[in-house]
Coordinates of C-alpha atoms in Angstrom, one line a residue:
Chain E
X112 CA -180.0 106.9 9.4
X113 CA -180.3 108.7 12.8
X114 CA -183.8 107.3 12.8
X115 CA -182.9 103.7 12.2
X116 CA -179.9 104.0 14.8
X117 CA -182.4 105.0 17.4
X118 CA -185.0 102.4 16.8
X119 CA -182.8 99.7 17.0
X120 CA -181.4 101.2 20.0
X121 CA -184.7 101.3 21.8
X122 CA -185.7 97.5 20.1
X123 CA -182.2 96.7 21.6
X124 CA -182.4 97.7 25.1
X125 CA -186.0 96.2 25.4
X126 CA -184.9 92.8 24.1
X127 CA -181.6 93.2 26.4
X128 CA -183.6 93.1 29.3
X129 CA -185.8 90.7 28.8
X130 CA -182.0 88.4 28.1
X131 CA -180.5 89.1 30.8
X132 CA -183.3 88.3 33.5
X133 CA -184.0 85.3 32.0
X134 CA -180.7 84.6 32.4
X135 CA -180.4 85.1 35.6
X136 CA -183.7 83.5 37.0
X137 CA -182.0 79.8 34.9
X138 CA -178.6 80.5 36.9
X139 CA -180.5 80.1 40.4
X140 CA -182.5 77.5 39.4
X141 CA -179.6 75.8 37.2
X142 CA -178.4 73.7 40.2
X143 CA -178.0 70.5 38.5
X144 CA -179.6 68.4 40.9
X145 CA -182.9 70.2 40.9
X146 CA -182.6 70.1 37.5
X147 CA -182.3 66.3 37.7
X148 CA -184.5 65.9 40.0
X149 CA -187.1 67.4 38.3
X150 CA -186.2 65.9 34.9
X151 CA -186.9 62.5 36.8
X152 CA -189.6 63.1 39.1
X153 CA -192.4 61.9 36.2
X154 CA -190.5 58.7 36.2
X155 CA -190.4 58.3 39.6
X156 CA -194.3 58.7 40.3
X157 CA -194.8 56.8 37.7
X158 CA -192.6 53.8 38.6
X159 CA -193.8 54.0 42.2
X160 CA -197.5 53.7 41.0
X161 CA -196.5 50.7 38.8
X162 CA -199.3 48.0 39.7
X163 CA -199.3 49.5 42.9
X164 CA -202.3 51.6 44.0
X165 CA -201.3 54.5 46.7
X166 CA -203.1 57.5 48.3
X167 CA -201.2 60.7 48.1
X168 CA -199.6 61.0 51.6
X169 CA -198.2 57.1 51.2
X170 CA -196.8 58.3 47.9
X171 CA -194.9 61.2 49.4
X172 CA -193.6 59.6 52.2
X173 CA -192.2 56.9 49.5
X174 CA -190.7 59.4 47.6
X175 CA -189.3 61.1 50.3
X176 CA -187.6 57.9 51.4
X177 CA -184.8 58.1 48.3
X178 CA -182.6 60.9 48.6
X179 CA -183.0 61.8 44.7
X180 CA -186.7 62.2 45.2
X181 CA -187.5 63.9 47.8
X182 CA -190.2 66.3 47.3
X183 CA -192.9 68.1 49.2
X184 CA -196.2 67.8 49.3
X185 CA -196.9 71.7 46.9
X186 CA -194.9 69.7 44.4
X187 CA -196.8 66.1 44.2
X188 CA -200.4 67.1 44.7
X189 CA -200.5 69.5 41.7
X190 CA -198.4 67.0 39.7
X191 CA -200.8 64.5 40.6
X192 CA -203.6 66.6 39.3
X193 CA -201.8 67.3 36.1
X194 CA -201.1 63.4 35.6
X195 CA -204.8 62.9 36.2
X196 CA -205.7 65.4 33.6
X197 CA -203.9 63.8 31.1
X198 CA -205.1 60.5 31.7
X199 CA -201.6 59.6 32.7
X200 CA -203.1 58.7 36.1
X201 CA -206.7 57.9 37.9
X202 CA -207.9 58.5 41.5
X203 CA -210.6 57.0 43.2
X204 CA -211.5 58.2 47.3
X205 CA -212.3 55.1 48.8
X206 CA -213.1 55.1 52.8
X207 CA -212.1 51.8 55.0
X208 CA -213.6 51.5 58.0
X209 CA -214.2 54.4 59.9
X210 CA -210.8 56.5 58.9
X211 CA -211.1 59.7 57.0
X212 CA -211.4 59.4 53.1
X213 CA -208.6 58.9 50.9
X214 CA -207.8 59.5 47.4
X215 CA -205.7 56.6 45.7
X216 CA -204.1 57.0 42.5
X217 CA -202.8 54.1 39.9
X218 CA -202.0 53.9 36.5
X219 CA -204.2 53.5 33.5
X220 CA -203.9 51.8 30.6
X221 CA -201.7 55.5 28.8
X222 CA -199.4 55.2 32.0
X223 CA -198.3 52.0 31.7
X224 CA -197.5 53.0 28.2
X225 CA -196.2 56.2 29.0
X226 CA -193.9 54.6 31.7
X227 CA -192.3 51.9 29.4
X228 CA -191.7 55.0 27.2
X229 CA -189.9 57.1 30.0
X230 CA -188.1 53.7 31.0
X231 CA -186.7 52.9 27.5
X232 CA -185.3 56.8 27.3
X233 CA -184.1 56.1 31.2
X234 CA -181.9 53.3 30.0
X235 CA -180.8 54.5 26.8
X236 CA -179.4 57.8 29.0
X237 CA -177.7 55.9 31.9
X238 CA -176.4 53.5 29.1
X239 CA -174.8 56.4 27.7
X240 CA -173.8 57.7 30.3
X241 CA -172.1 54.8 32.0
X242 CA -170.5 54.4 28.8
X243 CA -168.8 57.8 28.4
X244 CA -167.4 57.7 31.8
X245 CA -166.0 53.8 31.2
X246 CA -164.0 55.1 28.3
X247 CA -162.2 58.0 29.4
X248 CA -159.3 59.6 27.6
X249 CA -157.0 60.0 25.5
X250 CA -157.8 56.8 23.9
X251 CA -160.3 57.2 21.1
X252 CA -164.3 56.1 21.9
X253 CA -164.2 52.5 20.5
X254 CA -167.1 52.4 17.9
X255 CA -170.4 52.2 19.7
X256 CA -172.4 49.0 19.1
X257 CA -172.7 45.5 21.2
Chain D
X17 CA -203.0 79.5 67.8
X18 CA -205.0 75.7 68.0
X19 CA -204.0 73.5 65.5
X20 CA -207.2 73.2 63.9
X21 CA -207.5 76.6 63.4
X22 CA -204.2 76.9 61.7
X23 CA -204.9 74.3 59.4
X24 CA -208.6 75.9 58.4
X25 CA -206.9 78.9 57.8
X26 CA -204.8 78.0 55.6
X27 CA -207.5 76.0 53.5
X28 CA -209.5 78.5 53.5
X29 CA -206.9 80.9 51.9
X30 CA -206.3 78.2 49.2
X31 CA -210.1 78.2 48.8
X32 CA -209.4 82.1 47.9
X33 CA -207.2 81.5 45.7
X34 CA -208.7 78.2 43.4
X35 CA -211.5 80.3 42.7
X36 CA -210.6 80.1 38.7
X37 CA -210.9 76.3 39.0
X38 CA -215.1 75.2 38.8
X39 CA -216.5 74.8 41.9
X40 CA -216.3 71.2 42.1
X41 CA -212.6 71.1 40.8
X42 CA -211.5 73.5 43.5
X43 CA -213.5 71.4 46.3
X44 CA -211.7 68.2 45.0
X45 CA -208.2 70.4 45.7
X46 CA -209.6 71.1 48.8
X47 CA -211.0 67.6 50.0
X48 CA -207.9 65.6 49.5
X49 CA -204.9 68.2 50.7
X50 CA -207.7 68.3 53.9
X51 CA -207.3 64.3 54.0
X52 CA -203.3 64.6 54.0
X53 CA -203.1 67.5 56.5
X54 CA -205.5 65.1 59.1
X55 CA -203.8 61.6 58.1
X56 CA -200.0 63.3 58.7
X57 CA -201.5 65.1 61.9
X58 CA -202.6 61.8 63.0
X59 CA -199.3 60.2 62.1
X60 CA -197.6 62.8 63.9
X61 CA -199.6 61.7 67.3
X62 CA -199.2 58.0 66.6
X63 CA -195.4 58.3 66.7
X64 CA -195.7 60.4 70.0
X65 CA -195.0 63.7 67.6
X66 CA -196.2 66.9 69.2
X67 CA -198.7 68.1 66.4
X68 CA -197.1 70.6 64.5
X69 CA -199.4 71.5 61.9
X70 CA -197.4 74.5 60.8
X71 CA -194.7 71.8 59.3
X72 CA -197.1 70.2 57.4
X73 CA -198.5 73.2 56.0
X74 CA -194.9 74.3 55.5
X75 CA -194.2 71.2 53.0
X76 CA -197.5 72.6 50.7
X77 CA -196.0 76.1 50.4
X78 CA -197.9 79.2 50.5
X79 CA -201.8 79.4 49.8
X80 CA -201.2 81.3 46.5
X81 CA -198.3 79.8 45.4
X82 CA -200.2 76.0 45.7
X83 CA -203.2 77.5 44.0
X84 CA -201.1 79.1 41.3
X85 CA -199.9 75.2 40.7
X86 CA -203.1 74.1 40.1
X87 CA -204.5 76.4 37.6
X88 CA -201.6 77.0 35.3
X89 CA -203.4 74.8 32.9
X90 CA -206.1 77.5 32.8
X91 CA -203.9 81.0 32.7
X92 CA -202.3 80.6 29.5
X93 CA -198.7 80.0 28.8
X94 CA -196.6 80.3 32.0
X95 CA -196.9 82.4 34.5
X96 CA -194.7 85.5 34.3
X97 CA -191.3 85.8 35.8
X98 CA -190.9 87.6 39.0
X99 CA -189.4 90.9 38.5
X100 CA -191.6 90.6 34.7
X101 CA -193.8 94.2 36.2
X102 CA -190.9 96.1 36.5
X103 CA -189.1 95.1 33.1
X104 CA -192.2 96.5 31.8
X105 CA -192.1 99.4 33.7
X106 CA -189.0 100.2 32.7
X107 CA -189.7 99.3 28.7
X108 CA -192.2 101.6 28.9
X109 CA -190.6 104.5 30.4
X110 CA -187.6 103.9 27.9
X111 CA -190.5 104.3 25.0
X112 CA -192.0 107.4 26.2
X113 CA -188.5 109.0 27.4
X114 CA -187.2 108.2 23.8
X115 CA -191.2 109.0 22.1
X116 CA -191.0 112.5 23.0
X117 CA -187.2 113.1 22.6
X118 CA -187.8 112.0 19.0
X119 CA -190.9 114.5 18.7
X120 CA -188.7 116.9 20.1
X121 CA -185.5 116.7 18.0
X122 CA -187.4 115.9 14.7
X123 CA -189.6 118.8 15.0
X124 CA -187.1 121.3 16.3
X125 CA -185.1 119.8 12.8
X126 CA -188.2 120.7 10.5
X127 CA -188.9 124.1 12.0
X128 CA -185.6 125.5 11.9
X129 CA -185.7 124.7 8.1
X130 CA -188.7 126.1 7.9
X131 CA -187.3 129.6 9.2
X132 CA -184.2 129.6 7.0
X133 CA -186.5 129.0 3.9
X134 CA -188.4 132.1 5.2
X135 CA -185.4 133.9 6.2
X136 CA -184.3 133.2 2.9
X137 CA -186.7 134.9 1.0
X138 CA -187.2 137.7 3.3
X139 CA -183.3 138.4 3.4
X140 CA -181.6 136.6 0.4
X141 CA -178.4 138.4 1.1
X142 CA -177.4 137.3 4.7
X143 CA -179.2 133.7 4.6
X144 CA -177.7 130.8 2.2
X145 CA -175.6 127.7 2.3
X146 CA -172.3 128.0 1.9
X147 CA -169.1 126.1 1.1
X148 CA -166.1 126.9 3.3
X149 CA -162.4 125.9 3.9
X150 CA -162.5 124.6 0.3
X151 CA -165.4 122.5 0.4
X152 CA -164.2 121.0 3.7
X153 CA -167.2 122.5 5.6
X154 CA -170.7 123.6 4.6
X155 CA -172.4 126.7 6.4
X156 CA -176.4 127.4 6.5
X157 CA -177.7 130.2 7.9
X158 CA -177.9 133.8 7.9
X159 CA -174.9 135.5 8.9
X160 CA -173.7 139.2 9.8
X161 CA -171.6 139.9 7.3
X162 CA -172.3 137.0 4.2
X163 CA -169.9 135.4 2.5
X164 CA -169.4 136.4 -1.2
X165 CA -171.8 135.9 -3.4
X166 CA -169.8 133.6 -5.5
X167 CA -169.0 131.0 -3.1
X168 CA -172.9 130.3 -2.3
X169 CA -174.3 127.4 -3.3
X170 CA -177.5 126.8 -3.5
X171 CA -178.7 130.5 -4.1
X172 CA -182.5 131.2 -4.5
X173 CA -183.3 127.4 -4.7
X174 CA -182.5 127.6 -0.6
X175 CA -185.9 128.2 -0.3
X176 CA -187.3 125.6 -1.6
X177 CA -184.8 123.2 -1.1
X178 CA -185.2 124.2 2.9
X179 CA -189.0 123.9 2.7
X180 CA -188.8 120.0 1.1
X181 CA -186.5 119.4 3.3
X182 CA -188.4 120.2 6.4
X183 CA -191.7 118.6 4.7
X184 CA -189.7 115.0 4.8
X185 CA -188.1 115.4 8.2
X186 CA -190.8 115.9 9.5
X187 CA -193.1 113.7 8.2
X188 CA -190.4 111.0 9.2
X189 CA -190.6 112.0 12.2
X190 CA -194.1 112.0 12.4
X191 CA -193.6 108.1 11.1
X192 CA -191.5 107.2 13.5
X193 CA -193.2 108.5 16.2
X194 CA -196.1 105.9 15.0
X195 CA -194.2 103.3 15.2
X196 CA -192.9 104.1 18.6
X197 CA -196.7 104.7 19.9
X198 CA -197.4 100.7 18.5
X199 CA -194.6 99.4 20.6
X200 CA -196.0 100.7 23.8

């Protein structure tokens, strides 16, 4: 019995610590609108690439220009890369006149999809949302539905 | 520092540190964050900026942690938490702290059995398990000045008894210390 207690003891207090960091590294990062931002920030590349083809400095500073996505440069270029990976997204470098390079990026045929997707979900959520906070207590929710 | 120094600097660093990505991968990396740095350089002149390549830089973070970016794809599963070294640390000295406790107690357990099963036979008179303050309490050992006869227990099956008794303890032990060696 000793045995057992012990064991679990030790499986206990391993597990325990591995809780509570974890814990603690989601309450720093739990501001809400990081978390928002980040939940959005596919979308918003996405939508700012719709039939529009830009190079990645043009991008940022677009970005940057709306107060719920502004991000830096460590955060778009490796997103960019992981878009491009999945096909989401394609770049070509294309040099005009006698200015340095640059690589533009525009949708393919999977992020056009892939954006109606993330739009219909978009709605759908605002809808919801806009709905909860029309309706506020302590009437009852009228039944959902047009 | 001269701006352009600066700025090779840092590539270079990130060139360090894409070095799991294939060569031509890592160059791409290179090539366009290069482009941005120059363009938003010469955007900085054109709007009569002083360059100030360290704010760009600043915007892609440090060398490692940019490069880290770019090959999670290849390192499998995310990259572990910081503070993940010393959780481990301290798992482990938890296990050996506790591994040779348990050697310790279970063995000290199993030998001391051992003894009274010898003790037993050697000096059946002062060794034996006994029942006291009306079965409230049980005594083993060997004693000064025994208990009467009558009231002992287990008699000359001590021995035995003893001797079983230390084989399992310590081949539990012996078990459990197996299983604490595989969670290490």
């Amino acid at each position: 019995m000793l045995y057992i207690l012990l064991c679990n003891a030790k499986y206990n207090s391993s597990h325990g610590y591995f809780m509570t960091t974890a814990e603690k590294e989601e309450k720093t990062q739990e501001k809400w609108e990081v978390q928002l931002r980040k939940g959005t920030l596919e979308l918003v590349i996405l939508a700012a690439l719709q039939h529009r083809t830009l190079y990645g400095l043009e991008l940022l500073k677009l970005l940057q220009s709306f107060k719920s996505a502004a991000i830096t440069e460590g955060t778009l270029y490796p997103l960019l890369d992981r878009l491009k990976r999945e096909g989401i997204v394609d770049a070509q470098w294309v040099q005009e006149g006698d200015v340095r390079p640059r690589k533009y990026y525009s949708l393919t045929a999977t992020g056009h999809h892939k954006l109606a997707d993330l739009i219909t979900l978009w709605r759908q959520s605002v809808l919801d949302v806009e709905f909860l906070l029309a309706h506020p207590g302590p009437d009852a929710l009228p039944v959902q539905g047009e | 520092m001269e701006q352009r120094d600066i700025i090779h600097q840092y590539l270079k660093e990130l060139e360090r540190y894409l070095a799991r990505l294939e060569k031509a991968q890592a160059q791409e990396v290179l090539k366009e964050i290069e482009s941005h740095i120059f363009d938003a350089l010469e955007q900085q002149q054109g709007s009569g900026l002083t360059e100030d390549a360290k704010a760009i830089l600043q915007g892609f973070g440090e060398p490692r942690e940019l490069a880290l970016a770019y090959i999670a794809h290849i390192t499998t599963g995310a990259p572990p938490p910081v503070g993940f070294k010393a959780i481990q640390k301290v798992k482990q000295g938890v296990t050996v702290t506790l591994y040779y406790a348990m050697a310790a107690f279970g063995f000290s357990i199993a030998l001391a059995l051992f003894f009274i099963a010898g003790a037993e036979v050697i000096m059946p008179d002062s060794v034996g398990a006994w029942s006291a303050g009306n079965g409230h309490s049980l005594a083993i050992g060997f004693f000064a000045t025994p208990y009467p006869a009558d009231q002992e227990l287990l008699g000359a099956w001590l021995a035995p008894i003893a001797i079983l008794s230390a084989l399992l303890v310590s081949t539990l032990t012996r078990r459990v210390l197996r299983a604490l060696k595989h969670q290490r």
